[in-house]
Each structure stands twice: as structure tokens, then as C-alpha cells.
Amino acid sequence: MSGRQIGDVILDLQHISLRFGGVKALTDISFDVREHEVRAIIGPNGAGKSSMLNVINGVYHPQEGRITFRGEERRKMEPHMAAMQGISRTFQNIALFKGMTVLDNVMTGRITKMKATFIEQALFFGRAHREEMEHRKKVEEVIDFLEIQHIRKTPVGRLPYGLQKRVELARALAAEPSMLLLDEPMAGMNVEEKQDMCRFILDVNDQFGTTIVLIEHDMGVVMDISDRVVVLDYGKKIGDGTPDEVRSNEEVIRAYLGTGH
Amino acid sequence: MLYREAGQFKASYAADQQIFPIRQDRVGVLLLLAVAFVVVPMFASEYWLKGILIQFLVFSLAALGLNILTGYAGQLSLGSAAFMAVGAFASYNFMLRIDGMPLLLAFALGGLMAALVGIAFGLPSLRIKGFYLAVATLAAQFFIVWILTKVSWFSNDSSSGVITAQDMVIFGYKFASPQAKYLLVLAIVAIMALMAKNMARSSVGRAWMAVRDMDVAAEVIGIRIMYSKLLAFAVSSFYCGVAGALYAYAYLGTVEPEGFNLDLSFKILFMIIIGGVGSIMGSFLGAAFIVLLPIFLDVLVQDVFTGMLPPSIASNLQLMVFGGLIIFFLIVEPHGLARLWQIAKEKLRLWPFPH
């Protein structure tokens, strides 16, 4: 990694507990994310990894615990407010807008930055027109970056799975987030697609300095690209540290990694 | 061969994002507008203008309104006719009760009243979706027609609830001839269609489509779902309201609340289903299909098959063929006539050498 400098804590989660009725999804989980780092969350299925991301960007509201983002403690937050603060995410099951083209999908990523009212847009004059062009330019940079120029006018429903994942990443990046939450960005991909995706994630982290929180099952990938790893099991934190520390943690081996043969 | 975009290079995003990026489309639309504005009023008969074209344009506008709500924002509604009624009766009352009220302002205010009512009846959409929402909008349909009949103030205490639209006068010019009425309606519809297209291709339209396609993801991206949905209801009802005012003023002249019943709502819904859900052009194609086809079939049956069929069959033949064609089109292309047109254009780009 080149000039990337890991900075101070940007997101701090303290004693987070989340329940759905009687089901405890998360129990007393604390960890932090530092600026510019790649932070992985791993664990077996149902460990609460996706719930953790949903807590971070305000889809779920934990019953207990404190979340501090950029030094500000957050009580209750709606997802669109998290987006305004610079938190973007992708989903485990692709959540693209199927009826729209790639370009339109990526353009929606910049929606929080568009200020023209719908009346100006109806007239397509002045600020509305100017904004469309400015944001198109930014969006084209993202499209270039992720190498999806050739499909920009294709409806996303027609694209193969791997490309759809990439478009989803493009949509998240278009918002120029300071923090990017990736929910299994490499699930269901073949080795080449995984390598591409790894390269893009590292490039994003390196070139834009974006902090990345990542859920992934491929241990090879996780150990290669992340700076620190947190391990969840049954909604509890069982390990936290650098990949090497986590790899040698007894409890993590027992719950998730398994012993080598 | 004619429909080629080879050699049309775009050097700026502005060029790539214009409404009709392909030159042939631009020329085609300009030609169509020229024909509609100049040639048609010169040659069309009074019956065509009054009975068919004005009706077609008014319904296109209503279908456009519903298409914004259902096609773009994905909210099913069965209340379009009721919103048309609000537009018609509100415009009538603004004209009636305020001296010197300009006609176009009355139309706009009628549309705004419809928008407010639309927002009120759109509130359930924040909690319910799909068919359940359709049933909730059904409430609007029945409630509005009921209250317009029940409260005689709305129809200026006319005994049967019928209102007679005032003369259409703008800057002292009286729009009385079919040509004048047609041109006025055409101008309003053309401008509003252009505005709808602009919204559809800007961020407000993308927000609507995002809410339609995947609302959770839309919210995470930063779209305010509540605002987007209610805005769709407001804009859609505004379009329906203006369509209702034109329906009363330019097409029928006298209307009663019962004229805006559920049948009319369904008619508008069928227009967008057949024309193409989520397409501006589809609204026009669907309106043309629903308005023009029955007339065409009538003429065909009367002129061509006169005497060949017993009258009992001849009178129902039109309905049978009409129903059959609707089913045929829905099976062949569930995305509507607009999609067929789009496929035709894609094929045409490569014709006659598709490989």
C-alpha cells in the first residue's frame, strides 16, 4: 500500500445490543473503525454481520449502546441521514434498480448532492441542467474507474451477476463516501471476478482514502486485504485484531475457521 | 436504413443527455408537432377535432399523470378520475367565484387543488403497497364523487350537480371554435408532456424509479422515501387535475360528478397498461388505442359490413374485437405499445443487415 495512512477512530461502536422481539441479533458488541482502514467483519451464517452493517447505516436501531461517528454521538438515525453523512453501502443480495440503466443507477448515487427542485428539473433549465452535467461528469469518472463504460446504457436487469455487483459498487462510490460498507461483495463470484473486485476495493481505499467496512466469507481475501478483523458468532464478538491475531485466536478457530488438516 | 445513428458523435454530456439523443428522433418529433399544430387544424373536420382529437389529448394528459404515479413511482392508483373531478370542479369554482380570474391560472389552481387532495389520499402509500394501496385510492374515487354530489356548493347549487363550464377566454380571445380549442389543449398537453419527460430524466424521476424498483436501497442511498412518494402523488394528481379541467372546459362543456366514476379511472389505467407503464410516449399510445380504436371499429363495422351482419352482432362486434385486441397486445408485449415501438427502433438501427 502506497501513501495510505491509517488515521484516528472515525466510527466507534460501544456495547451495541439489538433484539427483534425475543431474538437477540447482537449482544454487547464494541469495536471501532479507523479512518482509511479496511475493516472486515467475519463470522458464521447468522452471526449478525449484516445486522451490524444495518446498525451502522441506520436501517436498524439498536436497543442499547452508543454509536459515535466522526466524534458525534448518534441517537437515532434514518438511512438517508447516514447517506448524507457520507456512509454508502452495497447489499448482500444485489439491490440495484432493475428497470434503470447502469448510468441512471450510478446517477442515483449522487442524489443527496443534487439541490435543484423538481420544478427546476421539470423545466430542465439553469441549475437543474447544470447539475445534471456536473454530476454526469463525476459519475463518468466512477464508471471509468470501475471499467464499466461499455455497459453504461444497458438496463441492469440484463447484466450478468458479476457486473451487477460492480455496478452496485459504482452506485455506492458515486456518492463519494468517506465510509463504504460492503456486504459480501464477492459472494458467488469466480476467482477472476474476485480478483477484480479485490483490486477495485483496494484501489478505492488507496486512491480515495475511503474507509471500508467489509463482510466476507472468503478467508483468503479477508486475510489479504483487511487491516483489522472483527469476528462475530451468535451475535457476540469473539475476536478482534489484525488478521494474524485473529487467525491464531483459539475461540475464532473453534467457532469459524476450523483447524487445518 | 434511414434510422441510423452512425456518424452522430457526441462530444459533450449535454449532447448525450438531450431528450432525443438520436437526430432522426428529433426530426420526427418536430415533424409530428408541426403536423399537429399546423396541418391538423387546417384539414381536420369539426367532428374529428371536437369528438376525437381533443378527447385523445385530454386522456393522454390524464394517462400521463397516472403514469408518473404508477409507472415511474410504482404506486398503484384507482383514483385518477376523482383527481380529474377535483381539477374540473376546482377550476369551475375559481372561475365562478373570483372576478377576472384568468383561465390558465384557474386551470393551474384546479391542478394544485387536485395535487393537495392527491397528497392527502397518498398518505396511506407510506405504509401500504400494491393492491392494498389501490384499494385505499379507491376510497378517494368514491369519496370525492360523493362529496361533489352531496355538497351543492361545489356545483353552484345546480339541482343535478351538473356544471356548465364558462367560456374559455384568454386575453380577450375567445376559444370557441373547435380549432381554437384543439390548439389550446394541444399546447397545454405538449408543454406538460415535455415537463414530465424532463422530470423523468432528472434526479426526481430517478428517485421515483428507485423507490419503485427497490425502496430499501433507495433509502440507504439517501432518497427520502416519504417525500418522493408524496411528490409523485402531487405531480400525478396535478396532471390529472388539469386533464379534468380540460375535459370539462374544452371537451364536454358540461360535466357532473358521476361522469368521473370508477369506469373512467379504469379506462385511464388500461391506457397506461396497454400503452406502456413507465413511458411518456406510452401514455399517448395507450390513449390513442383506447380512444381511437373503438371509433375505428365502429366505422369499420358500419361502413364495410353493413347488411352483411345481423344488427345484434354488429353492435357487439366492436366490443368483442376490442377486448380481443387488448388481450392480444398484453400477451405479445406485456410492457405495452411503447416497448414494441422501442424494439422496432432497435431492430431498425441494424436493418437490413443485423449481423
Coordinates of C-alpha atoms in Angstrom, one line a residue, chain A residues 15-261:
Chain A
H15 CA -22.0 -2.0 23.8
I16 CA -24.4 -2.4 20.9
S17 CA -27.3 -4.7 21.6
L18 CA -30.1 -5.4 19.0
R19 CA -33.1 -7.5 19.6
F20 CA -36.0 -8.5 17.3
G21 CA -38.7 -9.4 19.9
G22 CA -37.1 -12.3 21.8
V23 CA -34.3 -12.9 19.3
K24 CA -31.0 -11.4 20.2
A25 CA -29.3 -10.4 17.0
L26 CA -26.4 -8.6 18.6
T27 CA -25.3 -8.7 22.2
D28 CA -23.0 -6.1 23.7
I29 CA -20.7 -5.6 20.8
S30 CA -18.0 -2.9 20.8
F31 CA -15.4 -2.2 18.2
D32 CA -14.1 0.8 16.3
V33 CA -13.1 1.7 12.8
R34 CA -10.2 3.9 12.0
E35 CA -10.0 6.3 9.2
H36 CA -8.7 4.9 5.8
E37 CA -8.5 1.4 7.1
V38 CA -10.1 -1.8 5.7
R39 CA -12.0 -3.4 8.5
A40 CA -13.5 -6.8 8.0
I41 CA -16.4 -8.4 9.8
I42 CA -16.4 -12.2 9.7
G43 CA -18.3 -15.0 11.3
P44 CA -20.6 -17.9 10.5
N45 CA -24.0 -17.5 8.9
G46 CA -26.5 -15.8 11.3
A47 CA -23.7 -14.3 13.4
G48 CA -25.2 -10.8 13.0
K49 CA -22.8 -9.4 10.4
S50 CA -25.4 -7.8 8.2
S51 CA -27.3 -6.6 11.2
M52 CA -24.1 -4.9 12.3
L53 CA -23.9 -3.0 8.9
N54 CA -27.6 -2.2 9.2
V55 CA -27.0 -0.7 12.6
I56 CA -24.1 1.4 11.2
N57 CA -26.1 3.0 8.5
G58 CA -29.3 3.4 10.4
V59 CA -31.6 0.8 9.0
Y60 CA -31.9 -0.9 12.4
H61 CA -31.9 1.0 15.7
P62 CA -30.2 -0.9 18.5
Q63 CA -31.9 -1.0 21.8
E64 CA -28.7 -0.4 23.7
G65 CA -25.3 1.0 23.0
R66 CA -23.6 4.1 21.7
I67 CA -22.5 4.9 18.2
T68 CA -20.1 7.8 17.6
F69 CA -19.4 8.8 14.0
R70 CA -16.8 11.5 13.4
G71 CA -16.8 12.5 17.0
E72 CA -20.6 13.0 17.2
E73 CA -22.7 10.6 19.1
R74 CA -25.7 9.5 17.3
R75 CA -29.1 8.7 18.9
K76 CA -31.5 7.5 16.2
M77 CA -30.6 7.9 12.6
E78 CA -32.6 7.3 9.4
P79 CA -30.8 5.7 6.5
H80 CA -30.9 8.8 4.3
M81 CA -29.2 10.8 7.0
A82 CA -26.4 8.3 7.1
A83 CA -26.1 8.7 3.4
M84 CA -25.9 12.5 3.9
Q85 CA -23.0 12.0 6.3
G86 CA -21.0 10.1 3.8
I87 CA -21.8 6.4 4.6
S88 CA -22.6 4.3 1.5
R89 CA -23.2 0.6 1.2
T90 CA -23.8 -2.3 -1.0
F91 CA -26.1 -5.2 -0.3
Q92 CA -25.6 -9.0 0.1
N93 CA -28.4 -9.6 -2.4
I94 CA -27.9 -7.2 -5.2
A95 CA -30.2 -4.2 -4.6
L96 CA -29.9 -2.4 -7.9
F97 CA -32.8 -0.6 -9.6
K98 CA -33.6 -3.2 -12.2
G99 CA -35.6 -1.1 -14.6
M100 CA -33.0 1.6 -14.9
T101 CA -29.8 1.7 -17.0
V102 CA -26.4 1.4 -15.4
L103 CA -25.8 5.2 -15.9
D104 CA -29.1 6.0 -14.2
N105 CA -28.4 3.6 -11.3
V106 CA -25.0 5.3 -10.7
M107 CA -26.5 8.7 -11.0
T108 CA -29.0 7.9 -8.2
G109 CA -25.8 7.5 -6.0
R110 CA -25.4 11.3 -6.3
I111 CA -28.9 12.2 -5.4
T112 CA -28.0 13.7 -2.0
K113 CA -25.8 16.2 -3.7
M114 CA -28.4 17.4 -6.2
K115 CA -30.1 20.6 -5.0
A116 CA -32.4 21.6 -7.9
T117 CA -36.1 21.4 -7.0
F118 CA -38.5 19.3 -9.1
I119 CA -39.9 22.4 -10.7
E120 CA -36.5 23.4 -12.0
Q121 CA -36.0 19.9 -13.2
A122 CA -39.3 19.9 -15.0
L123 CA -38.2 23.0 -16.9
F124 CA -34.7 21.5 -17.2
F125 CA -33.2 24.9 -17.1
G126 CA -30.5 26.7 -15.1
R127 CA -29.4 24.9 -12.0
A128 CA -31.2 21.6 -12.9
H129 CA -29.4 21.4 -16.3
R130 CA -26.0 22.4 -14.9
E131 CA -26.3 19.9 -12.1
E132 CA -27.1 17.1 -14.4
M133 CA -24.0 17.8 -16.4
E134 CA -21.7 18.3 -13.5
H135 CA -22.8 15.1 -11.8
R136 CA -22.7 13.2 -15.1
K137 CA -19.1 14.1 -15.2
K138 CA -18.4 12.7 -11.7
V139 CA -20.4 9.6 -12.5
E140 CA -18.4 9.0 -15.6
E141 CA -15.2 9.1 -13.5
V142 CA -16.6 6.4 -11.3
I143 CA -17.7 4.4 -14.4
D144 CA -14.2 4.7 -15.8
F145 CA -12.6 3.7 -12.5
L146 CA -14.7 0.5 -12.3
E147 CA -14.3 -0.2 -16.0
I148 CA -17.9 -0.4 -16.9
Q149 CA -18.0 2.1 -19.7
H150 CA -19.2 -0.4 -22.3
I151 CA -22.5 -1.1 -20.4
R152 CA -23.4 2.3 -19.3
K153 CA -26.6 2.5 -21.3
T154 CA -27.7 -1.1 -20.6
P155 CA -30.6 -1.8 -18.2
V156 CA -29.0 -3.5 -15.2
G157 CA -31.5 -6.4 -15.3
R158 CA -29.8 -7.7 -18.4
L159 CA -26.3 -7.8 -16.9
P160 CA -24.5 -10.9 -15.6
Y161 CA -24.2 -11.2 -11.8
G162 CA -20.5 -10.2 -11.5
L163 CA -21.1 -7.0 -13.4
Q164 CA -24.2 -6.2 -11.4
K165 CA -22.1 -6.4 -8.2
R166 CA -19.7 -3.9 -9.8
V167 CA -22.5 -1.6 -10.8
E168 CA -23.7 -1.6 -7.2
L169 CA -20.2 -0.7 -6.1
A170 CA -20.2 2.1 -8.6
R171 CA -23.5 3.4 -7.3
A172 CA -22.1 3.4 -3.8
L173 CA -18.9 5.1 -4.9
A174 CA -20.7 7.8 -6.9
A175 CA -21.8 9.4 -3.5
E176 CA -18.0 10.0 -2.8
P177 CA -18.5 8.3 0.6
S178 CA -16.0 8.7 3.4
M179 CA -17.1 5.2 4.6
L180 CA -18.1 2.3 2.4
L181 CA -20.0 -0.7 3.8
L182 CA -19.7 -3.7 1.7
D183 CA -21.9 -6.7 2.4
E184 CA -20.3 -9.8 0.8
P185 CA -19.0 -8.0 -2.3
M186 CA -17.5 -11.3 -3.6
A187 CA -20.3 -13.8 -2.9
G188 CA -21.0 -16.0 -5.8
M189 CA -18.1 -14.8 -7.9
N190 CA -15.4 -16.9 -9.6
V191 CA -11.7 -16.5 -8.9
E192 CA -11.1 -13.9 -11.6
E193 CA -14.1 -11.8 -10.7
K194 CA -13.0 -12.0 -7.0
Q195 CA -9.5 -10.7 -8.0
D196 CA -11.0 -7.9 -10.0
M197 CA -13.3 -6.9 -7.1
C198 CA -10.3 -7.1 -4.6
R199 CA -8.3 -4.8 -6.9
F200 CA -11.2 -2.3 -7.0
I201 CA -11.7 -2.3 -3.3
L202 CA -8.0 -1.8 -2.6
D203 CA -7.9 0.9 -5.3
V204 CA -10.8 2.7 -3.7
N205 CA -9.2 2.5 -0.3
D206 CA -5.8 3.6 -1.7
Q207 CA -6.7 6.4 -4.1
F208 CA -9.7 7.9 -2.4
G209 CA -8.8 7.1 1.1
T210 CA -12.2 5.7 1.7
T211 CA -12.7 3.8 4.9
I212 CA -14.0 0.3 4.2
V213 CA -16.1 -2.0 6.4
L214 CA -16.4 -5.3 4.7
I215 CA -18.3 -8.6 5.3
E216 CA -16.7 -11.5 3.5
H217 CA -16.6 -15.3 3.8
D218 CA -13.6 -15.9 1.6
M219 CA -10.9 -16.1 4.3
G220 CA -8.0 -15.8 1.8
V221 CA -9.5 -12.5 0.6
V222 CA -10.2 -11.2 4.1
M223 CA -6.7 -12.0 5.5
D224 CA -5.1 -10.5 2.4
I225 CA -6.9 -7.1 2.1
S226 CA -8.0 -6.2 5.6
D227 CA -6.1 -4.2 8.2
R228 CA -8.1 -5.4 11.2
V229 CA -10.8 -8.1 11.5
V230 CA -13.7 -8.4 14.0
V231 CA -15.2 -11.9 14.4
L232 CA -18.8 -12.4 15.4
D233 CA -20.6 -15.6 16.5
Y234 CA -24.2 -15.8 17.6
G235 CA -24.4 -12.1 17.9
K236 CA -21.4 -11.8 20.2
K237 CA -17.9 -10.6 19.5
I238 CA -15.4 -13.4 19.9
G239 CA -12.3 -11.9 18.3
D240 CA -10.8 -8.6 17.2
G241 CA -7.4 -7.7 15.8
T242 CA -5.1 -7.9 12.9
P243 CA -5.5 -10.9 10.5
D244 CA -2.6 -12.7 12.2
E245 CA -4.0 -12.2 15.7
V246 CA -7.4 -13.4 14.6
R247 CA -6.1 -16.4 12.8
S248 CA -4.4 -17.7 15.9
N249 CA -7.3 -16.9 18.3
E250 CA -8.4 -20.2 19.8
E251 CA -12.1 -19.2 20.0
V252 CA -12.2 -18.0 16.4
I253 CA -10.7 -21.2 15.2
R254 CA -13.2 -23.3 17.1
A255 CA -16.2 -21.2 16.0
Y256 CA -15.4 -20.4 12.5
L257 CA -12.1 -21.0 10.9
G258 CA -11.7 -24.7 12.0
T259 CA -8.4 -26.4 12.4
G260 CA -6.2 -27.3 9.4
H261 CA -5.8 -30.9 8.5

